[in-house]
Coordinates of C-alpha atoms and ligand atoms in Angstrom, one line a residue:
M1 CA -78.7 -18.7 -37.4
V2 CA -79.7 -20.9 -40.4
I3 CA -83.4 -21.5 -40.6
S4 CA -83.8 -24.9 -42.2
N5 CA -87.6 -25.0 -42.0
S6 CA -89.8 -22.8 -44.1
I7 CA -91.6 -21.4 -41.1
M8 CA -90.0 -18.2 -39.9
L9 CA -91.7 -16.2 -37.3
P10 CA -92.5 -12.6 -38.1
P11 CA -90.4 -10.2 -35.9
E12 CA -93.4 -9.0 -33.8
L13 CA -93.8 -12.7 -32.6
V14 CA -90.2 -13.1 -31.5
P15 CA -89.9 -12.8 -27.7
D16 CA -87.2 -10.5 -26.4
D17 CA -85.9 -13.6 -24.7
G18 CA -86.5 -17.1 -26.1
R19 CA -85.7 -18.9 -22.9
F20 CA -88.8 -20.7 -21.5
G21 CA -87.1 -23.7 -19.8
S22 CA -88.3 -25.3 -16.7
G23 CA -84.9 -25.4 -15.2
P24 CA -82.2 -24.3 -15.5
S25 CA -84.4 -21.3 -16.3
K26 CA -83.9 -17.9 -17.7
V27 CA -81.1 -16.0 -15.9
S28 CA -81.6 -12.2 -16.3
L29 CA -79.1 -10.6 -18.7
D30 CA -78.4 -7.7 -16.2
A31 CA -77.5 -10.2 -13.5
L32 CA -75.0 -11.7 -15.9
D33 CA -73.6 -8.3 -16.8
S34 CA -73.4 -7.4 -13.1
L35 CA -71.5 -10.5 -12.5
A36 CA -69.1 -9.7 -15.5
K37 CA -68.5 -6.3 -14.0
T38 CA -67.0 -7.7 -10.8
G39 CA -64.0 -8.4 -12.9
S40 CA -61.1 -9.6 -10.7
A41 CA -62.8 -8.5 -7.5
Y42 CA -64.9 -11.6 -6.9
M43 CA -64.6 -14.7 -9.1
G44 CA -61.4 -16.5 -8.4
T45 CA -61.4 -15.3 -4.6
S46 CA -61.6 -17.4 -1.5
H47 CA -65.1 -18.3 -0.3
R48 CA -63.7 -18.0 3.2
R49 CA -62.9 -14.3 2.9
D50 CA -65.3 -11.4 3.3
G51 CA -66.0 -10.9 -0.5
V52 CA -67.9 -14.0 -0.7
R53 CA -69.0 -14.3 2.8
S54 CA -70.8 -10.9 2.5
V55 CA -72.7 -12.4 -0.5
V56 CA -73.7 -15.4 1.6
S57 CA -74.7 -13.0 4.4
A58 CA -76.8 -10.9 1.9
I59 CA -78.5 -14.2 0.6
K60 CA -79.5 -15.2 4.1
S61 CA -80.8 -11.8 5.2
G62 CA -82.5 -11.4 1.9
L63 CA -84.3 -14.7 2.3
I64 CA -85.4 -13.9 5.7
D65 CA -87.0 -10.7 4.4
L66 CA -88.5 -12.3 1.3
Y67 CA -90.2 -15.0 3.5
N68 CA -90.7 -12.9 6.5
L69 CA -89.3 -15.7 8.5
P70 CA -89.9 -15.8 12.2
K71 CA -87.0 -14.7 14.2
D72 CA -86.1 -18.2 15.4
Y73 CA -85.8 -19.7 11.9
E74 CA -82.5 -20.1 10.0
V75 CA -81.2 -20.1 6.5
V76 CA -78.9 -23.1 5.8
L77 CA -77.1 -23.7 2.7
G78 CA -74.7 -26.3 1.1
V79 CA -73.2 -27.6 -2.2
G80 CA -75.0 -29.9 -4.3
G81 CA -78.6 -28.9 -5.0
A82 CA -82.0 -30.4 -3.9
T83 CA -81.0 -33.9 -5.1
I84 CA -78.0 -33.9 -2.6
F85 CA -80.4 -32.4 0.1
W86 CA -82.5 -35.6 -0.1
D87 CA -79.5 -37.6 0.7
A88 CA -78.6 -35.3 3.5
A89 CA -82.2 -35.6 4.8
A90 CA -82.1 -39.3 4.7
Y91 CA -78.9 -39.1 7.1
S92 CA -79.6 -36.0 9.2
L93 CA -83.4 -35.3 9.4
I94 CA -85.4 -38.5 9.3
R95 CA -85.3 -40.4 12.6
H96 CA -87.1 -43.6 11.8
R97 CA -89.8 -43.3 9.0
S98 CA -91.1 -40.6 6.6
Q99 CA -94.2 -40.1 4.7
H100 CA -93.8 -39.0 1.0
L101 CA -96.5 -37.4 -1.2
L102 CA -95.7 -38.8 -4.7
F103 CA -97.0 -37.1 -7.7
G104 CA -94.1 -36.9 -10.3
E105 CA -90.5 -37.5 -11.0
F106 CA -89.0 -35.2 -8.2
S107 CA -91.2 -36.4 -5.3
S108 CA -90.5 -40.0 -6.5
K109 CA -86.7 -39.5 -6.4
F110 CA -86.8 -38.4 -2.8
A111 CA -88.9 -41.4 -1.9
A112 CA -86.6 -43.7 -3.7
V113 CA -83.6 -42.4 -1.7
V114 CA -85.4 -43.2 1.6
T115 CA -86.5 -46.5 0.5
G116 CA -82.9 -47.6 -0.1
A117 CA -81.6 -46.3 3.3
N118 CA -81.4 -49.4 5.3
W119 CA -81.0 -47.5 8.6
L120 CA -84.6 -46.2 8.1
A121 CA -88.0 -47.9 8.2
K122 CA -89.7 -48.3 4.7
P123 CA -91.4 -45.0 4.1
E124 CA -95.1 -44.5 3.9
I125 CA -96.0 -43.4 0.2
V126 CA -99.2 -41.4 -0.5
A127 CA -99.6 -41.3 -4.3
S128 CA -102.1 -39.7 -6.7
E129 CA -102.9 -40.0 -10.3
I130 CA -100.4 -38.1 -12.6
G131 CA -101.5 -34.6 -13.1
T132 CA -103.1 -34.3 -9.5
H133 CA -101.6 -34.0 -6.0
P134 CA -102.3 -36.2 -2.9
L135 CA -102.7 -34.8 0.7
P136 CA -100.7 -35.9 3.6
I137 CA -102.3 -38.4 5.9
P138 CA -101.8 -38.0 9.6
S139 CA -99.9 -40.9 11.0
M140 CA -98.4 -41.7 14.4
D141 CA -95.6 -43.8 12.7
V142 CA -93.7 -41.0 10.8
D143 CA -91.4 -38.3 12.1
V144 CA -91.1 -36.5 8.6
Y145 CA -93.7 -35.5 6.0
A146 CA -92.1 -34.9 2.5
L147 CA -94.1 -32.5 0.4
T148 CA -93.3 -30.7 -2.9
H149 CA -94.6 -27.3 -3.4
N150 CA -94.6 -27.4 -7.2
E151 CA -93.9 -30.7 -9.1
T152 CA -91.9 -29.5 -11.9
S153 CA -92.3 -32.5 -14.0
T154 CA -96.1 -32.5 -14.1
G155 CA -96.9 -28.9 -13.5
V156 CA -98.9 -29.6 -10.4
S157 CA -98.6 -27.4 -7.3
M158 CA -100.0 -28.2 -3.8
P159 CA -101.0 -26.1 -0.8
I160 CA -98.4 -26.2 2.2
Q161 CA -100.1 -27.2 5.3
R162 CA -99.0 -29.1 8.4
A163 CA -100.4 -32.6 8.5
G164 CA -100.3 -33.1 12.3
T165 CA -99.5 -31.3 15.5
D166 CA -97.1 -33.8 16.9
D167 CA -93.3 -33.3 16.7
S168 CA -93.0 -34.6 13.2
L169 CA -91.3 -32.3 10.7
V170 CA -92.7 -30.9 7.5
L171 CA -90.1 -30.8 4.6
V172 CA -91.0 -29.0 1.5
D173 CA -89.2 -29.4 -1.8
A174 CA -89.5 -25.8 -3.1
T175 CA -87.1 -26.0 -6.1
S176 CA -89.6 -24.7 -8.6
A177 CA -91.5 -22.5 -6.1
A178 CA -89.1 -20.5 -4.0
G179 CA -89.3 -17.0 -5.1
A180 CA -92.3 -17.4 -7.1
M181 CA -95.1 -18.8 -4.7
T182 CA -96.2 -17.6 -1.3
V183 CA -96.1 -19.8 1.6
N184 CA -96.7 -19.4 5.4
P185 CA -93.4 -20.3 7.2
H186 CA -95.5 -21.6 10.3
E187 CA -96.7 -24.4 7.9
F188 CA -93.2 -26.0 7.2
D189 CA -90.1 -26.9 9.2
I190 CA -87.7 -27.0 6.2
Y191 CA -88.4 -25.2 2.7
Y192 CA -85.5 -26.2 0.6
F193 CA -84.6 -25.5 -3.0
S194 CA -81.8 -25.3 -5.8
P195 CA -81.5 -21.9 -7.1
Q196 CA -81.5 -22.5 -10.9
K197 CA -85.4 -22.6 -11.2
A198 CA -87.8 -20.1 -9.8
M199 CA -84.7 -18.2 -8.3
G200 CA -83.3 -17.7 -11.8
S201 CA -79.7 -18.4 -10.6
D202 CA -77.4 -21.3 -11.5
G203 CA -77.2 -24.9 -10.2
G204 CA -74.9 -26.7 -7.8
L205 CA -76.4 -25.3 -4.4
W206 CA -79.2 -26.0 -2.0
L207 CA -80.8 -23.6 0.4
A208 CA -82.9 -24.6 3.3
L209 CA -85.2 -22.3 5.5
C210 CA -85.3 -24.1 8.8
S211 CA -87.7 -23.8 11.8
P212 CA -86.3 -24.2 15.4
S213 CA -87.7 -27.8 15.4
A214 CA -85.7 -28.6 12.3
I215 CA -82.5 -27.3 13.8
D216 CA -83.2 -29.4 17.1
R217 CA -83.9 -32.5 15.0
I218 CA -80.5 -31.9 13.2
D219 CA -78.7 -31.6 16.4
S220 CA -80.3 -34.6 17.9
I221 CA -79.7 -37.0 15.0
T222 CA -76.2 -36.0 14.2
Q223 CA -75.1 -36.3 18.0
A224 CA -76.9 -39.7 18.4
G225 CA -74.0 -41.8 16.9
R226 CA -75.5 -42.6 13.4
W227 CA -72.6 -42.8 10.8
I228 CA -73.1 -39.8 8.4
P229 CA -70.9 -38.8 5.5
P230 CA -69.5 -35.4 6.4
S231 CA -70.8 -33.6 3.1
L232 CA -74.3 -34.9 4.1
N233 CA -74.2 -34.1 7.8
L234 CA -76.4 -31.1 8.2
A235 CA -74.6 -30.2 11.4
N236 CA -71.6 -29.3 9.3
A237 CA -73.9 -27.2 6.9
L238 CA -75.6 -25.4 10.0
D239 CA -72.2 -24.6 11.5
N240 CA -70.8 -23.2 8.2
S241 CA -74.0 -21.3 7.3
R242 CA -73.8 -19.6 10.7
K243 CA -70.3 -18.3 9.6
N244 CA -71.6 -17.4 6.0
Q245 CA -69.7 -20.2 4.5
T246 CA -70.4 -23.6 3.0
Y247 CA -68.7 -26.9 4.2
N248 CA -66.9 -27.2 0.9
T249 CA -66.4 -24.9 -2.0
P250 CA -69.6 -23.5 -3.7
G251 CA -70.1 -22.1 -7.1
L252 CA -69.4 -18.3 -6.6
A253 CA -71.3 -17.4 -9.7
T254 CA -74.3 -19.2 -8.5
L255 CA -74.1 -17.4 -5.1
F256 CA -73.7 -13.9 -7.0
L257 CA -76.8 -14.6 -9.2
L258 CA -78.8 -15.7 -6.4
R259 CA -78.1 -12.7 -4.4
F260 CA -78.9 -10.4 -7.4
Q261 CA -82.3 -12.1 -7.9
I262 CA -83.2 -12.1 -4.1
D263 CA -82.4 -8.3 -4.0
R264 CA -84.5 -7.7 -7.0
L265 CA -87.4 -9.7 -5.8
N266 CA -87.3 -7.8 -2.5
A267 CA -87.0 -4.5 -4.3
N268 CA -89.9 -5.1 -6.5
G269 CA -92.6 -6.0 -4.1
G270 CA -91.4 -9.2 -2.6
L271 CA -92.9 -12.7 -2.7
T272 CA -96.5 -11.4 -3.3
A273 CA -95.7 -9.4 -6.2
A274 CA -93.5 -12.2 -7.8
A275 CA -96.3 -14.7 -7.0
S276 CA -98.9 -12.5 -8.9
H277 CA -96.6 -11.9 -11.7
C278 CA -96.2 -15.7 -12.3
E279 CA -99.9 -16.3 -11.7
Q280 CA -100.7 -13.7 -14.3
N281 CA -98.2 -15.2 -16.8
A282 CA -99.6 -18.8 -16.1
L283 CA -103.3 -17.9 -16.3
F284 CA -102.5 -16.2 -19.7
V285 CA -101.2 -19.5 -21.0
Y286 CA -104.0 -21.6 -19.4
E287 CA -106.6 -19.4 -21.0
W288 CA -104.9 -19.5 -24.2
A289 CA -104.8 -23.2 -24.3
Q290 CA -108.5 -23.5 -23.3
L291 CA -109.5 -21.2 -26.0
S292 CA -107.2 -23.0 -28.6
S293 CA -108.7 -25.6 -30.8
Y294 CA -105.6 -27.9 -30.5
A295 CA -104.3 -27.4 -27.0
E296 CA -105.6 -27.9 -23.4
P297 CA -104.1 -27.6 -19.9
F298 CA -102.6 -31.0 -18.8
V299 CA -103.8 -30.5 -15.1
S300 CA -107.6 -30.6 -15.1
N301 CA -108.2 -29.1 -11.7
P302 CA -107.5 -25.3 -12.0
H303 CA -106.5 -25.3 -8.3
Q304 CA -103.8 -27.6 -8.8
R305 CA -102.3 -25.9 -11.8
S306 CA -98.8 -24.6 -11.4
H307 CA -98.1 -20.8 -11.8
T308 CA -94.4 -21.5 -12.7
T309 CA -94.4 -24.5 -14.9
V310 CA -97.4 -24.7 -17.2
V311 CA -97.9 -28.0 -18.9
V312 CA -100.1 -28.0 -22.0
D313 CA -101.3 -31.2 -23.8
L314 CA -101.5 -30.9 -27.7
D315 CA -104.1 -32.6 -29.9
P316 CA -102.5 -35.9 -31.4
A317 CA -102.8 -34.2 -34.8
V318 CA -100.3 -31.7 -34.0
S319 CA -96.8 -33.0 -33.1
A320 CA -95.3 -31.3 -29.9
N321 CA -91.8 -32.3 -31.3
D322 CA -92.4 -30.6 -34.5
V323 CA -93.7 -27.4 -32.8
I324 CA -90.6 -27.5 -30.5
T325 CA -88.3 -28.0 -33.5
V326 CA -89.6 -25.1 -35.4
L327 CA -89.7 -22.8 -32.4
A328 CA -86.1 -23.7 -31.5
E329 CA -85.0 -22.7 -35.2
N330 CA -86.5 -19.4 -34.3
G331 CA -84.6 -19.0 -31.1
I332 CA -87.5 -20.1 -28.7
I333 CA -86.1 -23.0 -26.7
D334 CA -86.5 -25.6 -23.9
L335 CA -90.3 -26.1 -24.3
S336 CA -90.2 -30.0 -23.9
G337 CA -92.5 -31.6 -21.6
Y338 CA -90.9 -33.9 -18.9
R339 CA -89.5 -36.8 -21.1
K340 CA -90.4 -39.7 -18.8
L341 CA -94.3 -38.7 -19.0
G342 CA -93.9 -39.5 -22.7
R343 CA -96.9 -37.3 -23.7
N344 CA -97.6 -35.0 -26.6
Q345 CA -97.0 -31.7 -24.6
L346 CA -95.3 -28.4 -24.2
R347 CA -94.0 -27.2 -20.7
I348 CA -93.6 -23.5 -20.3
G349 CA -91.6 -21.7 -17.6
T350 CA -93.6 -18.7 -16.3
W351 CA -91.0 -17.6 -13.8
P352 CA -90.6 -14.2 -12.2
S353 CA -87.9 -13.4 -14.7
V354 CA -90.0 -14.1 -17.7
T355 CA -92.1 -11.2 -18.8
Y356 CA -95.8 -11.1 -19.7
K357 CA -95.1 -9.6 -23.0
D358 CA -92.8 -12.6 -24.0
I359 CA -95.5 -15.0 -22.7
Q360 CA -98.0 -13.4 -25.0
R361 CA -95.6 -13.5 -27.9
L362 CA -94.8 -17.2 -27.2
T363 CA -98.5 -18.2 -27.4
A364 CA -99.0 -16.2 -30.6
A365 CA -95.8 -17.8 -31.9
I366 CA -97.1 -21.3 -31.3
D367 CA -100.4 -20.5 -33.0
Y368 CA -98.5 -19.1 -35.9
V369 CA -96.3 -22.2 -36.3
V370 CA -99.2 -24.7 -35.8
E371 CA -101.2 -23.0 -38.5
R372 CA -98.4 -23.4 -40.9
L373 CA -97.0 -26.9 -40.1
Ligands
LIG401 C1 -85.0 -29.6 -10.4 C2 -85.6 -30.0 -9.2 C3 -85.0 -30.9 -8.3 C4 -83.5 -31.3 -8.6 O1 -82.6 -30.1 -8.4 P1 -81.1 -30.3 -8.7 O2 -80.5 -29.0 -8.6 O3 -80.9 -30.9 -10.1 O4 -80.7 -31.4 -7.7 C5 -85.5 -31.3 -7.2 N1 -86.9 -31.0 -7.0 C6 -87.6 -30.3 -7.9 C7 -89.1 -29.9 -7.5 C8 -87.1 -29.7 -9.0 O5 -87.8 -29.1 -9.9

C-alpha cells in the first residue's frame, strides 16, 4: 500500500481487521476460509439438491433456535434482499392500508414503495425528527404497521412492541438488527432482514421470521385474486421455503456464510450474548465521543442510540472526509456517514463480528489522526 499522506498509524493502533462498514459489513475470515474449503462439493451445485437444501434447512432451524421462535412461527426466505421484500409486502401482505414509522432512509424507502402502489390506499406516515424515532399510533384504518428495529442510516434503534391488539400485522425491518439485538417474537408478525449487515454474510437474499397470522395473511391475499408478479408472491416463497429451497436461484455463498454465522452465534451464547457484545462495542464508542473534545454522539437520547451502527458528529473544525481518507490509507475503511444526511460525521459498524479490541484501536486511531491533521 502506498501511503500518500504523512500520517501513518503506529502498528499498535492498527486494528486486526480494518472493516468497520455499516453494510456490507465485515465477513469473518474463517467463514471465508470455510467456504473456500468446500472446493468442488458446494459452489456450482444445484440449489434443488441436498447439498444446498441442507444449508437452507440449517439456516431455518438455526434462526428458530437463535430467536427461540414459538412452534407455530416459520422461517421464509427468498432472493433479492430487504428492498425486494418491501415490494413483496406491497403485493402479498398489505390488504388495504399500512402505517409507516419514518425516521431515516430505509424506512422512507418502504413508505415510498407503498405510496406508489395504486392498488393500496395511501399509507399513514408517522415521522419524527432525524436522529430520533417515532412510535406507532394505534389506528382502525391500517392492517400493517411497518417498523424498523435499527435505522442504519441514522443510527437510531427503536423498541419492538405491538401497536394494537386487532388483527393488524407488525412488520419489522431488522436488516441491521437481526443477529445483534434481542426481540420478543410475540411482538412481531414478520421480522425480516438481508444477511449482509448484522448477520455478517453477503447480500442478495431476504429472510423473514413469520407468525401464524402473517402466514394466514399471505394465504388470504395471494388467493384473493390480486395480480402478483410470481417473484414477489410470498405464497411462492413460503411454498419453496418449506422445501428448503428458494423460488429462483439464490447466492450459494450467501447461504453458506449465513449458516456459518448463525451457527457461531448459537454456539457463543445466542442472541443475548451477541447483543451484549454489540452493546459493549457501541457504548465504548459513545463514551469515547462524549469525552472527546471534537466528537459527540449524533443521537442525543441514549435510549435511542444504536448498538450496531454508531453515528458520531465531528466538530466543524475537523473534516470527517479528511479523517476518513487518512484512515483508509491506513487500511481502516467504510466509516462514512449516510451520504444523504450530508453531515460531518463518522458511522461505525459495531457488529457481532467486530472485536472490542478493534473498536478500542479504532477510536485511538481516530484520535491519533485528528491530533495530526
Ligand atoms: C441495508 C438495509 C436495507 C436494504 O438492504 P438490501 O439488501 O440492499 O435490499 C433495508 N433496510 C435496512 C434497515 C438496511 O440497513
